Coordinates of C-alpha atoms and ligand atoms in Angstrom, one line a residue:
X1 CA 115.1 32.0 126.7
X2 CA 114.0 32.9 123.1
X3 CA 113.3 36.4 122.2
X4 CA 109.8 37.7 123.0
X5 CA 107.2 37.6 120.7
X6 CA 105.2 40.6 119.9
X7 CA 101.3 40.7 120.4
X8 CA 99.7 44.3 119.5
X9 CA 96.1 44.5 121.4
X10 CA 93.6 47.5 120.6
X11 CA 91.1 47.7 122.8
X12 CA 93.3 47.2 125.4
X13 CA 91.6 49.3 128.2
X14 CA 88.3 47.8 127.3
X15 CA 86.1 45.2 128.7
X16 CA 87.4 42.1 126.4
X17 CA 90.8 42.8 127.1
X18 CA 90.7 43.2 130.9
X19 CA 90.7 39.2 130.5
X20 CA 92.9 39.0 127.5
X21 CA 95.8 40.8 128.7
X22 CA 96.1 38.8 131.7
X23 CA 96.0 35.2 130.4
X24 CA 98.7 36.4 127.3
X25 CA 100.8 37.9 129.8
X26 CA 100.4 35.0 131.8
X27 CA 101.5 32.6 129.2
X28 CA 98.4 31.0 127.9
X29 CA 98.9 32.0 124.3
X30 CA 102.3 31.0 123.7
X31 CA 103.3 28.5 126.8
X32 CA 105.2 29.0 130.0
X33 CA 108.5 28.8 127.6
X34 CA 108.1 32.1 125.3
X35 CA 108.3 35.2 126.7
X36 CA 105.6 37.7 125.5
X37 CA 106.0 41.7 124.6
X38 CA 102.6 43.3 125.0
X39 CA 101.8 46.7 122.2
X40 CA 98.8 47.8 124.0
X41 CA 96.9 50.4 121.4
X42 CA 93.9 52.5 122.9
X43 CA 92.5 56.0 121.9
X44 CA 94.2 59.0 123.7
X45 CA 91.2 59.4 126.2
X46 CA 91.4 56.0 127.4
X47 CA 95.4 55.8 128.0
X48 CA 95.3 57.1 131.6
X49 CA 92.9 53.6 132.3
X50 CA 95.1 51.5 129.9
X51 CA 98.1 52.9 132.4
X52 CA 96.1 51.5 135.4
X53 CA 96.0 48.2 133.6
X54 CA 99.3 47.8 132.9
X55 CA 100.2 48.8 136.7
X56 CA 98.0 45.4 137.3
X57 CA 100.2 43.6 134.4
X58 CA 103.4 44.2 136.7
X59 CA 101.7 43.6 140.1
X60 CA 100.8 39.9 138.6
X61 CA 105.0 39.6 138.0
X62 CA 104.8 37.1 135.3
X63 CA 108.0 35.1 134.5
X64 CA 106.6 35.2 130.9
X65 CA 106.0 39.2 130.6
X66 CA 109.0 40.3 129.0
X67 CA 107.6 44.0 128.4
X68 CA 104.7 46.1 127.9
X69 CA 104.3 49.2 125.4
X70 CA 101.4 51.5 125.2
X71 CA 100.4 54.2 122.8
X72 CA 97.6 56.0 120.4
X73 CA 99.1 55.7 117.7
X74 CA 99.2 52.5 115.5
X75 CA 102.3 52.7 113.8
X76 CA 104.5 52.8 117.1
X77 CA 102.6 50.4 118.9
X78 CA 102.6 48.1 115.7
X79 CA 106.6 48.5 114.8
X80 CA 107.8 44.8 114.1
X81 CA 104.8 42.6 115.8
X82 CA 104.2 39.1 114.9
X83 CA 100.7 39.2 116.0
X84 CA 97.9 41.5 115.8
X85 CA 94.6 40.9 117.9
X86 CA 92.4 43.6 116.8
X87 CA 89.6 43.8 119.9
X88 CA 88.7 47.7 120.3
X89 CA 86.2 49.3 117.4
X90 CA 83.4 52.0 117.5
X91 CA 80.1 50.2 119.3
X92 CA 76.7 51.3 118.1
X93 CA 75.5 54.2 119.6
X94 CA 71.8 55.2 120.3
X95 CA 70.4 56.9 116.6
X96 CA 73.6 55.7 115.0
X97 CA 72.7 54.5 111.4
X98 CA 74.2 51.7 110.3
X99 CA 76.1 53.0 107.9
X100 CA 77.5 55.7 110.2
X101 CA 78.6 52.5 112.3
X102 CA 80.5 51.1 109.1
X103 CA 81.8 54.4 108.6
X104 CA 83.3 55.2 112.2
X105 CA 84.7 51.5 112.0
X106 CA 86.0 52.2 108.6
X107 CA 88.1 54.8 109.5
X108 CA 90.0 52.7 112.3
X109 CA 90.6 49.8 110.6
X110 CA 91.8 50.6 107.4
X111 CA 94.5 53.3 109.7
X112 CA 95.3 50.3 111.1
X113 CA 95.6 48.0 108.1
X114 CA 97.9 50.4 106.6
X115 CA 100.0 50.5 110.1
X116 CA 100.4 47.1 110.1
X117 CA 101.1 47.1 106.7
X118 CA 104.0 49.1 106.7
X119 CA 105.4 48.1 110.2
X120 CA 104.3 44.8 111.1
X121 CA 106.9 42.3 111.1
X122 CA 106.5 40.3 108.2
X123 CA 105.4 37.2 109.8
X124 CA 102.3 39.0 111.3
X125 CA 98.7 37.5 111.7
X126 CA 95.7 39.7 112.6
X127 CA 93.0 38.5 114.1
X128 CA 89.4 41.0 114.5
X129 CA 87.2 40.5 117.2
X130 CA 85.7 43.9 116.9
X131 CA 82.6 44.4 115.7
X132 CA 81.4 44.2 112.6
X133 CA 84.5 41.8 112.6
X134 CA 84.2 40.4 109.2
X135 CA 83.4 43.5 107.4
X136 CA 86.6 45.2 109.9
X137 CA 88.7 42.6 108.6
X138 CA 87.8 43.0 105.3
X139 CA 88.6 46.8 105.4
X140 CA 91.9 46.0 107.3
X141 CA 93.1 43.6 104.7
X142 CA 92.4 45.6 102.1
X143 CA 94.5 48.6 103.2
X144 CA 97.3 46.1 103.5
X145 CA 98.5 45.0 100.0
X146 CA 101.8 43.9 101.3
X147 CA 100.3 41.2 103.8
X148 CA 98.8 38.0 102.6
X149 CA 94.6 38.2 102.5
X150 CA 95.5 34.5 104.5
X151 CA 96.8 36.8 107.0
X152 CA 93.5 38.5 108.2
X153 CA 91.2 36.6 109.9
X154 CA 87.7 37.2 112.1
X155 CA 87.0 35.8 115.4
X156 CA 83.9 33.0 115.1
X157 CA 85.7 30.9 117.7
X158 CA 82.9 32.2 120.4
X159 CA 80.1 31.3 118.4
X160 CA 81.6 27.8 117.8
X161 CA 82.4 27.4 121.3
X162 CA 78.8 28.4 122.5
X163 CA 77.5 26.0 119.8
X164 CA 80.1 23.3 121.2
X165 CA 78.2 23.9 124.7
X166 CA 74.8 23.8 123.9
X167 CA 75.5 20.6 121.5
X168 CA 77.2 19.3 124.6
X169 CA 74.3 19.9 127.4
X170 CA 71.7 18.6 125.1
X171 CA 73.2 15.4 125.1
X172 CA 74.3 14.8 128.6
X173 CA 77.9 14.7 127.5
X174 CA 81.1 16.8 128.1
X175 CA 82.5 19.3 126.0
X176 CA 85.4 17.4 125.0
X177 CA 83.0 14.7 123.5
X178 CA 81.7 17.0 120.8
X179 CA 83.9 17.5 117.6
X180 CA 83.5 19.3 113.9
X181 CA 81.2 21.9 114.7
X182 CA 80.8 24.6 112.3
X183 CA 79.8 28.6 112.0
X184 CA 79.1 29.6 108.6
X185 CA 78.8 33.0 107.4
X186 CA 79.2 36.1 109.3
X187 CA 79.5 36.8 113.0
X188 CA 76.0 38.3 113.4
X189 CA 72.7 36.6 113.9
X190 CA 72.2 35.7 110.1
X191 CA 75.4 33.3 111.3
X192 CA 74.7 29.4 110.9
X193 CA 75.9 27.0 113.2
X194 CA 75.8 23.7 111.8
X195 CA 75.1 20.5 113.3
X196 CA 74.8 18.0 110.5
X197 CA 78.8 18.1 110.6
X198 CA 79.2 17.8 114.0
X199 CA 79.6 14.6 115.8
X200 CA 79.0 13.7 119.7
X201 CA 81.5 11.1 120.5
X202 CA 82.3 10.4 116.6
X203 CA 78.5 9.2 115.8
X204 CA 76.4 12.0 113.8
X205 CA 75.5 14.8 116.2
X206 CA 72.4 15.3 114.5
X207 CA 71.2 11.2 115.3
X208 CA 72.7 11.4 118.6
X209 CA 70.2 14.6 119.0
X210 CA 67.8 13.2 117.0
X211 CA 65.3 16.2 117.3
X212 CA 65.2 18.6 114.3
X213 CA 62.7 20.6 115.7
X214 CA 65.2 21.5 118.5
X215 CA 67.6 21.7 116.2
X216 CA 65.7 24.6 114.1
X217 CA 64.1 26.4 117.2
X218 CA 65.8 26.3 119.8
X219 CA 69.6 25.7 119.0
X220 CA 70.1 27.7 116.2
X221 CA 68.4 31.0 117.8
X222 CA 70.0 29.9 121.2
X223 CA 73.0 30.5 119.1
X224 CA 72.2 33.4 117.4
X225 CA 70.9 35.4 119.6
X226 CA 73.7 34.5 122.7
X227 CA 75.5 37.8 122.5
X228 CA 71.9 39.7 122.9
X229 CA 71.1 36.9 125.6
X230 CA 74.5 37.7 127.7
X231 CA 73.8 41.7 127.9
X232 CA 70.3 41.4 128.9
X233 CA 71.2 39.3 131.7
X234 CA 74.2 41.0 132.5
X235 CA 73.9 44.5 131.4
X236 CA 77.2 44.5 129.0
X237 CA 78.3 42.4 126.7
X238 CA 80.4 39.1 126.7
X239 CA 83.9 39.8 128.0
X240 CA 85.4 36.9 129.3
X241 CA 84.1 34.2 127.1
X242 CA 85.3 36.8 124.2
X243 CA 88.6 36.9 125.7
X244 CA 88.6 33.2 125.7
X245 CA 87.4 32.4 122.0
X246 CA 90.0 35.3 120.9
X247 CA 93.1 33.5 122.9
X248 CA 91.8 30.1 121.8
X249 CA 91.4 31.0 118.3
X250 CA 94.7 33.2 117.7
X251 CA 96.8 29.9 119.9
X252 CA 95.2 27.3 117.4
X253 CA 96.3 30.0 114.3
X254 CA 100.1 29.6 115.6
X255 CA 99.4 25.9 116.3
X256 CA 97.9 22.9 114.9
X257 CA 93.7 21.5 115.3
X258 CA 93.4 18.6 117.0
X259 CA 93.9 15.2 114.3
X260 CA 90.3 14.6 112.8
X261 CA 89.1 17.6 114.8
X262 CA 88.7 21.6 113.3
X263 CA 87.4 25.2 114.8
X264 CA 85.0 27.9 112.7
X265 CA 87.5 30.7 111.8
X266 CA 86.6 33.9 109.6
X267 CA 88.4 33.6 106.3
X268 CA 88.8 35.1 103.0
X269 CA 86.7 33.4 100.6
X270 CA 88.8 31.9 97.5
X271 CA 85.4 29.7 95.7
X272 CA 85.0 26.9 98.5
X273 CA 81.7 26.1 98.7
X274 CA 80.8 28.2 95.7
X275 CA 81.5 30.9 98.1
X276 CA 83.3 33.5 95.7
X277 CA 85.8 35.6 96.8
X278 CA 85.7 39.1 97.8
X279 CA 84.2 38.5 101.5
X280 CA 85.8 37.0 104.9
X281 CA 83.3 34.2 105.9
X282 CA 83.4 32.1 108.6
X283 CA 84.0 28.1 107.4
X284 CA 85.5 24.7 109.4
X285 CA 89.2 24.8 109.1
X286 CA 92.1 22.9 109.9
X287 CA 95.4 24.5 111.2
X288 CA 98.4 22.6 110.4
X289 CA 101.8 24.1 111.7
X290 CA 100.3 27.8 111.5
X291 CA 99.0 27.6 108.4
X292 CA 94.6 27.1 108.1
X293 CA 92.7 25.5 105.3
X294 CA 89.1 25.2 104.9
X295 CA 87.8 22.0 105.2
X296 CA 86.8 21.1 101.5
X297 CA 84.2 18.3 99.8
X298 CA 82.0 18.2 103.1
X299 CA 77.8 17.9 101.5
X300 CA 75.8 20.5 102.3
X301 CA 71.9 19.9 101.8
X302 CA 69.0 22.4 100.9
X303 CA 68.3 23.5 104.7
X304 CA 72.2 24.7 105.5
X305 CA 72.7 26.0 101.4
X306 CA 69.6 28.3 102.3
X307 CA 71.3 29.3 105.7
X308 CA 74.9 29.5 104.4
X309 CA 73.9 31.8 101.6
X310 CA 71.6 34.1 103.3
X311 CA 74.4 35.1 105.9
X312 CA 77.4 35.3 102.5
X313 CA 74.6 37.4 101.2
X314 CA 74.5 39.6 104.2
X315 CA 78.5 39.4 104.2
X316 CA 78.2 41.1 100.6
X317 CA 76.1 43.4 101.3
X318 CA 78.4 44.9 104.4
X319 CA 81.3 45.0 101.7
X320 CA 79.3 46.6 99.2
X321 CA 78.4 49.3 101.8
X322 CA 81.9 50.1 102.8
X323 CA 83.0 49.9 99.0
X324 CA 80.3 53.0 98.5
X325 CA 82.2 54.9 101.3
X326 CA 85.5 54.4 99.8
X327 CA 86.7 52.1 102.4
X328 CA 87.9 49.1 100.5
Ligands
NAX401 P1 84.7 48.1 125.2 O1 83.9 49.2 124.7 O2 84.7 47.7 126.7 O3 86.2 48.3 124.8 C1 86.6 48.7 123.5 C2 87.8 49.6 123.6 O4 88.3 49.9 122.3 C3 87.6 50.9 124.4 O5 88.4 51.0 125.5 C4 87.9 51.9 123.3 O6 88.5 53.1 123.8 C5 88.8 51.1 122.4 N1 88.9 51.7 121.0 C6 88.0 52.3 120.3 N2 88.5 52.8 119.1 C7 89.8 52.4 119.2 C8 90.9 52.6 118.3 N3 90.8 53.3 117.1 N4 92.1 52.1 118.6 C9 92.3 51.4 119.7 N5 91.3 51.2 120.7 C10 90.1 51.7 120.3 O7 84.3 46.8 124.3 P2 84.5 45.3 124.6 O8 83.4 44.7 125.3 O9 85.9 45.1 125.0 O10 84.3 44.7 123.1 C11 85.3 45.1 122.0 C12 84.7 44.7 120.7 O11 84.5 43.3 120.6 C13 83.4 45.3 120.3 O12 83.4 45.8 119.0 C14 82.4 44.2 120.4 O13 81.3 44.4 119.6 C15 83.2 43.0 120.0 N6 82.8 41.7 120.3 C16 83.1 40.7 119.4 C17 82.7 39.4 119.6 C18 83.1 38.3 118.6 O14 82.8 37.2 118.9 N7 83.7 38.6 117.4 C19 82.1 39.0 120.8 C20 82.2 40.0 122.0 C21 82.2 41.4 121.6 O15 80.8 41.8 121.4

């Protein structure tokens, strides 16, 4: 069989990845045919729980498991890895200000975007699903100068999939039957998910619809608000479907969209849309043997301009902020 790839995982004795672990050890990432190392990076005090996880790795004996490293510090646990899904980061404690929250998240991603910069293999892609995750990525990248910018990306893929899903039980069809949605922007709740791209079995999904005012008040801020929906109803925030969107987005990164299809990925800006660089927005792309592109020359009217741009705008601001503390 071929030699393993490597996936690095932070996080890894976290909520998120007590799903992830198990479907990229179980083959879901790369296919039944590749084997898989797993570099499992936690903080110290969280090792003796990441040890209890990986005792649950070998008790599921998968074929495709070919090995499983853990550690605190980033540059073992990042020595020659071809992938990098970036999943644990400081959460937002009670009285923390927000800048203390950029801060604390500074700190761990640009250690870890020098790690991977001076012992990742030199095919490596990261992907951030921590929180903030485009501002993380942004600080991540940055401490890297060796690695492609077109290397660092931020996960979008859950808003996109929840937007696929309430696009999908509006209209009475399956999931499969809507195509080209979009997130713009950032992965908070100034993020726009856009429906006048989308299509429900190839027609416009906004005609299909065919409601605007549900389209403005109930599926945007359905969207918006989702993650803040999920902990109030269940008391912590989204693991598994976060698992999901980060295996689903980081296997299309390695692979190819669907033909005429394309997913929401967090990218650096390079002018698209009159977007200029110096941020990592979320846009449609197309992957096409590993390699993304936006999705260029699609009209955008007044009502998404105004939504795109008030979530880039927020996007600046975050990098400004870190730029203050020194972190970029
Ligand atoms: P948990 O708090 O359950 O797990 C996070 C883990 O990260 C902890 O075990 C912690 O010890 C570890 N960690 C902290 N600092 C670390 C460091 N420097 N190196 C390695 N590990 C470190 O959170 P979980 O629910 O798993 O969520 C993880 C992150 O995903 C959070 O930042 C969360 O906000 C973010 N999310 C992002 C989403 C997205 O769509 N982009 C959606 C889901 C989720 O909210």
């Amino acid at each position: 069989s071929p030699a393993p790839v490597k996936v690095a995982v932070t996080g890894a004795a976290g909520q998120i990845c007590y799903s992830l672990l198990f479907r990229i050890a179980s083959g879901e990432l790369l296919g039944p045919d590749q084997p898989v190392e797993l570099r499992l990076l936690e903080i110290t005090p969280a090792l003796k729980a990441l040890e209890g996880v990986v005792m649950e790795l070998d008790d599921c004996a998968y074929s495709t498991l070919a090995g499983v490293e853990i550690g605190d510090d980033p540059n073992k646990v990042f020595e020659g890895i071809n992938l990098a899904l970036l999943v644990g980061a400081r959460p937002r404690s009670k009285g923390m200000e927000r800048s203390d929250l950029l801060q604390a998240n500074g700190a761990i991603f640009s250690a870890q975007g020098k790690a991977l910069n001076d012992h990742a293999a030199d095919d490596v892609k990261v992907l951030i699903t921590g929180n903030p995750a485009n501002t993380n990525a942004l600080i991540a990248s940055s401490n890297a100068p060796d690695i492609p910018g077109n290397r660092f990306n931020a996960l979008t893929r859950l808003d996109h999939n929840r937007a696929k899903a309430q696009l999908a039980a509006k209209a009475g069809v399956t999931v499969d039957d809507v195509t080209n949605v979009t997130i713009w922007g950032n992965h908070s709740a100034t993020q726009y998910p856009d429906v006048f791209h989308a299509k429900i079995n190839g027609a416009p999904a906004a005609e299909v619809i065919n409601d605007q005012k549900w389209i403005e008040s109930e599926f945007l801020p359905t969207v918006q608000q989702r993650g803040a929906a999920i902990i109030e109803a269940r008391g912590a925030s989204s693991a598994a479907s976060a698992a999901n969107a980060t295996l689903e987005a980081a296997r299309t990164w390695l692979t190819d969209t669907p033909e005429g299809d394309w997913v929401s990925m967090a990218v650096p800006t390079d002018g698209s849309y009159g977007i200029a660089e110096g941020v990592i927005s979320s846009f449609p792309v197309t992957v096409s043997g590993g390699e993304y592109a936006i999705v260029e020359g699609l009209e955008i009217d007044d009502f998404s301009q105004a939504k795109i741009d008030a979530s880039v705008a927020e996007l600046r601001d975050e990098a400004e902020a870190v730029k203050s503390l020194g972190l970029i």
